Amino acid sequence: MKANNSDLSREKILIRTSWISTIGNAILSVSKIIIGLLAGSLAVLGDGIDSATDVIISIVMIFTARIMSRPPSKKYVFGYEKAESIATKILSLVIFYAGVQMLLSSIESIFSDEVKEIPAPVAIYVTVFSIIGKLLLALYQYRQGKKINSSMLTANAVNMRNDVVISSGVLLGLIFTFIFKLPILDSVTGLIISLFIIKSSIGIFMDSNVELMDGVKDVNIYNKIFEAVEKVPGAGNPHRVRSRMIGNLYNITLDIEVDPQMTLMQAHEIADAVEKSIENSIDNVYDILVHVEPAGKCQTDEKFGIDKDMVE
């Protein structure tokens, strides 16, 4: 069993990053909602509501980090690391909901018969403040997510990057609204932003399916496994190779063939050497299971796993 970061350190980073995100987004959200209402800008108000969903997302992340730190139990013998993927999927649904709500509000505003007024100039100032704040939060989340290989943090960083684009769109819409004296441009900007939010949420949702379906995002890991086995004398025909993610860690299972005349001890030593070779080739390995078979006894009708010819 091997990992680059201890569970305790990873939990601390997740919680600290989530709290920073919560406080930062709360400040931005309250500012934009209040100014959006006072200035009469639908785009700024929608941007504030989107930031409010980020506060909810950050709270979910804190709760999830606590769950992930639990030790394995009889019911969950592989531990609770996959709670991160479930949380990521929940985040995508929250983002999708925010996008749909903003889409409906923008469409309603565009086709409304009410006389629209040009937003107050203060809307521009709070939007510039939001862009700077969101950019700093997005960079921080992304770096921390990559540091501990967290899909949840990187997904939230993508969401905050989208918020930077959203706020930039709001700013551009406000500028054009003031230049051309057309309040409807504020609503059109909100419509375009809502479509961007929805697209982003679908991407995050699909990406989270990989771990929940026991897949791997980087299929090149199989090339590394086969190359690692080839380095071990006596280990032949690696097949039925399976790899899946448990949180940010790989759980790898494979079959190899050895000389049928070997003693049990010799076969065991080869299996140990295969494990060590794989651990030296791949980072973030949680566990490796090597099944040893006598050469020539490989079954051809195996359902799961891949063979070397499938990755060449």
mmCIF file of N, CA and C in Angstrom, residues 11-85:
data_model
loop_
_atom_site.group_PDB
_atom_site.id
_atom_site.type_symbol
_atom_site.label_atom_id
_atom_site.label_comp_id
_atom_site.label_asym_id
_atom_site.label_seq_id
_atom_site.Cartn_x
_atom_site.Cartn_y
_atom_site.Cartn_z
ATOM 1 N N GLU A 11 -7.038 15.211 4.183
ATOM 2 C CA GLU A 11 -8.271 15.711 4.796
ATOM 3 C C GLU A 11 -8.103 17.167 5.220
ATOM 4 N N LYS A 12 -6.961 17.500 5.811
ATOM 5 C CA LYS A 12 -6.719 18.872 6.260
ATOM 6 C C LYS A 12 -6.729 19.847 5.089
ATOM 7 N N ILE A 13 -6.090 19.448 3.974
ATOM 8 C CA ILE A 13 -6.048 20.311 2.793
ATOM 9 C C ILE A 13 -7.448 20.516 2.236
ATOM 10 N N LEU A 14 -8.222 19.430 2.176
ATOM 11 C CA LEU A 14 -9.594 19.520 1.676
ATOM 12 C C LEU A 14 -10.431 20.469 2.529
ATOM 13 N N ILE A 15 -10.344 20.300 3.837
ATOM 14 C CA ILE A 15 -11.168 21.111 4.742
ATOM 15 C C ILE A 15 -10.721 22.573 4.726
ATOM 16 N N ARG A 16 -9.395 22.809 4.787
ATOM 17 C CA ARG A 16 -8.897 24.182 4.782
ATOM 18 C C ARG A 16 -9.274 24.898 3.480
ATOM 19 N N THR A 17 -9.081 24.224 2.363
ATOM 20 C CA THR A 17 -9.416 24.813 1.072
ATOM 21 C C THR A 17 -10.911 25.092 0.966
ATOM 22 N N SER A 18 -11.715 24.182 1.489
ATOM 23 C CA SER A 18 -13.169 24.335 1.430
ATOM 24 C C SER A 18 -13.639 25.512 2.281
ATOM 25 N N TRP A 19 -13.018 25.695 3.454
ATOM 26 C CA TRP A 19 -13.403 26.815 4.317
ATOM 27 C C TRP A 19 -13.028 28.154 3.667
ATOM 28 N N ILE A 20 -11.854 28.214 3.066
ATOM 29 C CA ILE A 20 -11.441 29.432 2.373
ATOM 30 C C ILE A 20 -12.417 29.739 1.233
ATOM 31 N N SER A 21 -12.807 28.687 0.519
ATOM 32 C CA SER A 21 -13.777 28.843 -0.563
ATOM 33 C C SER A 21 -15.124 29.316 -0.042
ATOM 34 N N THR A 22 -15.554 28.761 1.089
ATOM 35 C CA THR A 22 -16.847 29.125 1.671
ATOM 36 C C THR A 22 -16.887 30.607 2.052
ATOM 37 N N ILE A 23 -15.861 31.052 2.764
ATOM 38 C CA ILE A 23 -15.815 32.449 3.221
ATOM 39 C C ILE A 23 -15.711 33.412 2.034
ATOM 40 N N GLY A 24 -14.828 33.083 1.091
ATOM 41 C CA GLY A 24 -14.646 33.948 -0.072
ATOM 42 C C GLY A 24 -15.913 34.066 -0.907
ATOM 43 N N ASN A 25 -16.550 32.945 -1.174
ATOM 44 C CA ASN A 25 -17.768 32.962 -1.984
ATOM 45 C C ASN A 25 -18.932 33.629 -1.258
ATOM 46 N N ALA A 26 -18.981 33.486 0.054
ATOM 47 C CA ALA A 26 -20.049 34.122 0.824
ATOM 48 C C ALA A 26 -19.955 35.649 0.708
ATOM 49 N N ILE A 27 -18.724 36.168 0.801
ATOM 50 C CA ILE A 27 -18.520 37.614 0.679
ATOM 51 C C ILE A 27 -18.923 38.100 -0.709
ATOM 52 N N LEU A 28 -18.467 37.368 -1.745
ATOM 53 C CA LEU A 28 -18.790 37.765 -3.114
ATOM 54 C C LEU A 28 -20.279 37.648 -3.403
ATOM 55 N N SER A 29 -20.889 36.575 -2.904
ATOM 56 C CA SER A 29 -22.309 36.348 -3.160
ATOM 57 C C SER A 29 -23.178 37.441 -2.560
ATOM 58 N N VAL A 30 -22.951 37.748 -1.291
ATOM 59 C CA VAL A 30 -23.735 38.779 -0.616
ATOM 60 C C VAL A 30 -23.561 40.131 -1.316
ATOM 61 N N SER A 31 -22.340 40.434 -1.702
ATOM 62 C CA SER A 31 -22.063 41.712 -2.371
ATOM 63 C C SER A 31 -22.830 41.821 -3.682
ATOM 64 N N LYS A 32 -22.782 40.754 -4.495
ATOM 65 C CA LYS A 32 -23.414 40.815 -5.814
ATOM 66 C C LYS A 32 -24.937 40.782 -5.735
ATOM 67 N N ILE A 33 -25.481 40.029 -4.795
ATOM 68 C CA ILE A 33 -26.938 39.976 -4.667
ATOM 69 C C ILE A 33 -27.489 41.330 -4.220
ATOM 70 N N ILE A 34 -26.839 41.942 -3.226
ATOM 71 C CA ILE A 34 -27.297 43.248 -2.732
ATOM 72 C C ILE A 34 -27.172 44.321 -3.815
ATOM 73 N N ILE A 35 -25.997 44.361 -4.470
ATOM 74 C CA ILE A 35 -25.784 45.362 -5.514
ATOM 75 C C ILE A 35 -26.680 45.091 -6.721
ATOM 76 N N GLY A 36 -26.870 43.807 -7.045
ATOM 77 C CA GLY A 36 -27.734 43.455 -8.170
ATOM 78 C C GLY A 36 -29.153 43.936 -7.961
ATOM 79 N N LEU A 37 -29.647 43.804 -6.726
ATOM 80 C CA LEU A 37 -31.001 44.268 -6.404
ATOM 81 C C LEU A 37 -31.075 45.787 -6.405
ATOM 82 N N LEU A 38 -30.077 46.428 -5.778
ATOM 83 C CA LEU A 38 -30.085 47.895 -5.687
ATOM 84 C C LEU A 38 -29.854 48.559 -7.045
ATOM 85 N N ALA A 39 -28.967 47.941 -7.854
ATOM 86 C CA ALA A 39 -28.625 48.546 -9.144
ATOM 87 C C ALA A 39 -29.601 48.155 -10.243
ATOM 88 N N GLY A 40 -30.444 47.162 -9.987
ATOM 89 C CA GLY A 40 -31.412 46.732 -10.992
ATOM 90 C C GLY A 40 -30.794 45.947 -12.129
ATOM 91 N N SER A 41 -29.750 45.123 -11.828
ATOM 92 C CA SER A 41 -29.086 44.334 -12.864
ATOM 93 C C SER A 41 -29.388 42.852 -12.685
ATOM 94 N N LEU A 42 -30.092 42.267 -13.652
ATOM 95 C CA LEU A 42 -30.405 40.844 -13.601
ATOM 96 C C LEU A 42 -29.138 40.004 -13.720
ATOM 97 N N ALA A 43 -28.208 40.444 -14.564
ATOM 98 C CA ALA A 43 -26.969 39.689 -14.762
ATOM 99 C C ALA A 43 -26.144 39.636 -13.482
ATOM 100 N N VAL A 44 -26.006 40.753 -12.777
ATOM 101 C CA VAL A 44 -25.253 40.794 -11.521
ATOM 102 C C VAL A 44 -25.964 39.971 -10.450
ATOM 103 N N LEU A 45 -27.290 40.063 -10.401
ATOM 104 C CA LEU A 45 -28.057 39.272 -9.440
ATOM 105 C C LEU A 45 -27.865 37.784 -9.713
ATOM 106 N N GLY A 46 -27.935 37.392 -10.989
ATOM 107 C CA GLY A 46 -27.733 35.989 -11.345
ATOM 108 C C GLY A 46 -26.339 35.516 -10.999
ATOM 109 N N ASP A 47 -25.363 36.381 -11.207
ATOM 110 C CA ASP A 47 -23.974 36.066 -10.847
ATOM 111 C C ASP A 47 -23.856 35.859 -9.338
ATOM 112 N N GLY A 48 -24.587 36.674 -8.565
ATOM 113 C CA GLY A 48 -24.582 36.528 -7.106
ATOM 114 C C GLY A 48 -25.214 35.235 -6.657
ATOM 115 N N ILE A 49 -26.306 34.834 -7.333
ATOM 116 C CA ILE A 49 -26.962 33.563 -7.007
ATOM 117 C C ILE A 49 -26.036 32.398 -7.321
ATOM 118 N N ASP A 50 -25.302 32.512 -8.435
ATOM 119 C CA ASP A 50 -24.341 31.467 -8.797
ATOM 120 C C ASP A 50 -23.263 31.339 -7.728
ATOM 121 N N SER A 51 -22.807 32.473 -7.186
ATOM 122 C CA SER A 51 -21.812 32.437 -6.111
ATOM 123 C C SER A 51 -22.395 31.828 -4.837
ATOM 124 N N ALA A 52 -23.704 32.022 -4.637
ATOM 125 C CA ALA A 52 -24.360 31.429 -3.471
ATOM 126 C C ALA A 52 -24.348 29.903 -3.559
ATOM 127 N N THR A 53 -24.487 29.378 -4.777
ATOM 128 C CA THR A 53 -24.400 27.919 -4.946
ATOM 129 C C THR A 53 -22.989 27.431 -4.633
ATOM 130 N N ASP A 54 -21.992 28.280 -4.871
ATOM 131 C CA ASP A 54 -20.613 27.908 -4.547
ATOM 132 C C ASP A 54 -20.424 27.763 -3.036
ATOM 133 N N VAL A 55 -21.152 28.558 -2.276
ATOM 134 C CA VAL A 55 -21.097 28.433 -0.814
ATOM 135 C C VAL A 55 -21.642 27.067 -0.397
ATOM 136 N N ILE A 56 -22.751 26.674 -1.014
ATOM 137 C CA ILE A 56 -23.349 25.365 -0.727
ATOM 138 C C ILE A 56 -22.371 24.263 -1.112
ATOM 139 N N ILE A 57 -21.744 24.423 -2.280
ATOM 140 C CA ILE A 57 -20.775 23.446 -2.763
ATOM 141 C C ILE A 57 -19.622 23.280 -1.774
ATOM 142 N N SER A 58 -19.119 24.389 -1.267
ATOM 143 C CA SER A 58 -17.997 24.336 -0.325
ATOM 144 C C SER A 58 -18.383 23.631 0.968
ATOM 145 N N ILE A 59 -19.606 23.855 1.429
ATOM 146 C CA ILE A 59 -20.084 23.183 2.642
ATOM 147 C C ILE A 59 -20.174 21.674 2.399
ATOM 148 N N VAL A 60 -20.660 21.294 1.213
ATOM 149 C CA VAL A 60 -20.716 19.872 0.846
ATOM 150 C C VAL A 60 -19.319 19.270 0.847
ATOM 151 N N MET A 61 -18.326 20.035 0.363
ATOM 152 C CA MET A 61 -16.947 19.554 0.327
ATOM 153 C C MET A 61 -16.395 19.309 1.729
ATOM 154 N N ILE A 62 -16.718 20.204 2.651
ATOM 155 C CA ILE A 62 -16.259 20.032 4.037
ATOM 156 C C ILE A 62 -16.863 18.770 4.640
ATOM 157 N N PHE A 63 -18.148 18.582 4.425
ATOM 158 C CA PHE A 63 -18.848 17.396 4.940
ATOM 159 C C PHE A 63 -18.274 16.126 4.317
ATOM 160 N N THR A 64 -17.985 16.190 3.012
ATOM 161 C CA THR A 64 -17.443 15.024 2.305
ATOM 162 C C THR A 64 -16.050 14.664 2.809
ATOM 163 N N ALA A 65 -15.223 15.669 3.080
ATOM 164 C CA ALA A 65 -13.869 15.415 3.584
ATOM 165 C C ALA A 65 -13.918 14.652 4.903
ATOM 166 N N ARG A 66 -14.892 14.964 5.746
ATOM 167 C CA ARG A 66 -15.059 14.251 7.016
ATOM 168 C C ARG A 66 -15.416 12.782 6.777
ATOM 169 N N ILE A 67 -16.287 12.547 5.806
ATOM 170 C CA ILE A 67 -16.700 11.172 5.491
ATOM 171 C C ILE A 67 -15.525 10.366 4.952
ATOM 172 N N MET A 68 -14.747 10.986 4.049
ATOM 173 C CA MET A 68 -13.627 10.292 3.417
ATOM 174 C C MET A 68 -12.564 9.866 4.427
ATOM 175 N N SER A 69 -12.471 10.560 5.549
ATOM 176 C CA SER A 69 -11.433 10.259 6.535
ATOM 177 C C SER A 69 -11.783 9.054 7.419
ATOM 178 N N ARG A 70 -13.006 8.553 7.285
ATOM 179 C CA ARG A 70 -13.400 7.412 8.116
ATOM 180 C C ARG A 70 -12.624 6.156 7.720
ATOM 181 N N PRO A 71 -12.283 5.311 8.675
ATOM 182 C CA PRO A 71 -11.591 4.060 8.349
ATOM 183 C C PRO A 71 -12.557 3.062 7.709
ATOM 184 N N PRO A 72 -12.057 2.060 7.000
ATOM 185 C CA PRO A 72 -12.930 1.046 6.394
ATOM 186 C C PRO A 72 -13.798 0.358 7.450
ATOM 187 N N SER A 73 -14.971 -0.081 7.035
ATOM 188 C CA SER A 73 -15.892 -0.768 7.932
ATOM 189 C C SER A 73 -16.292 -2.107 7.302
ATOM 190 N N LYS A 74 -17.086 -2.893 8.013
ATOM 191 C CA LYS A 74 -17.542 -4.169 7.469
ATOM 192 C C LYS A 74 -18.408 -3.969 6.237
ATOM 193 N N LYS A 75 -19.148 -2.870 6.221
ATOM 194 C CA LYS A 75 -20.023 -2.588 5.076
ATOM 195 C C LYS A 75 -19.246 -1.987 3.916
ATOM 196 N N TYR A 76 -18.260 -1.129 4.232
ATOM 197 C CA TYR A 76 -17.450 -0.485 3.202
ATOM 198 C C TYR A 76 -15.991 -0.839 3.429
ATOM 199 N N VAL A 77 -15.615 -2.026 2.975
ATOM 200 C CA VAL A 77 -14.273 -2.543 3.255
ATOM 201 C C VAL A 77 -13.187 -1.787 2.486
ATOM 202 N N PHE A 78 -13.564 -1.078 1.417
ATOM 203 C CA PHE A 78 -12.596 -0.277 0.670
ATOM 204 C C PHE A 78 -12.533 1.153 1.189
ATOM 205 N N GLY A 79 -13.223 1.422 2.282
ATOM 206 C CA GLY A 79 -13.208 2.763 2.853
ATOM 207 C C GLY A 79 -14.270 3.662 2.228
ATOM 208 N N TYR A 80 -14.130 4.966 2.463
ATOM 209 C CA TYR A 80 -15.158 5.931 2.055
ATOM 210 C C TYR A 80 -14.641 6.947 1.035
ATOM 211 N N GLU A 81 -13.529 6.620 0.363
ATOM 212 C CA GLU A 81 -12.915 7.566 -0.559
ATOM 213 C C GLU A 81 -13.835 7.947 -1.720
ATOM 214 N N LYS A 82 -14.699 7.026 -2.135
ATOM 215 C CA LYS A 82 -15.558 7.314 -3.280
ATOM 216 C C LYS A 82 -16.652 8.322 -2.947
ATOM 217 N N ALA A 83 -16.743 8.710 -1.683
ATOM 218 C CA ALA A 83 -17.675 9.778 -1.328
ATOM 219 C C ALA A 83 -17.326 11.047 -2.096
ATOM 220 N N GLU A 84 -16.055 11.178 -2.466
ATOM 221 C CA GLU A 84 -15.621 12.347 -3.227
ATOM 222 C C GLU A 84 -16.284 12.383 -4.600
ATOM 223 N N SER A 85 -16.383 11.223 -5.261
ATOM 224 C CA SER A 85 -17.030 11.168 -6.570
ATOM 225 C C SER A 85 -18.521 11.452 -6.467
#
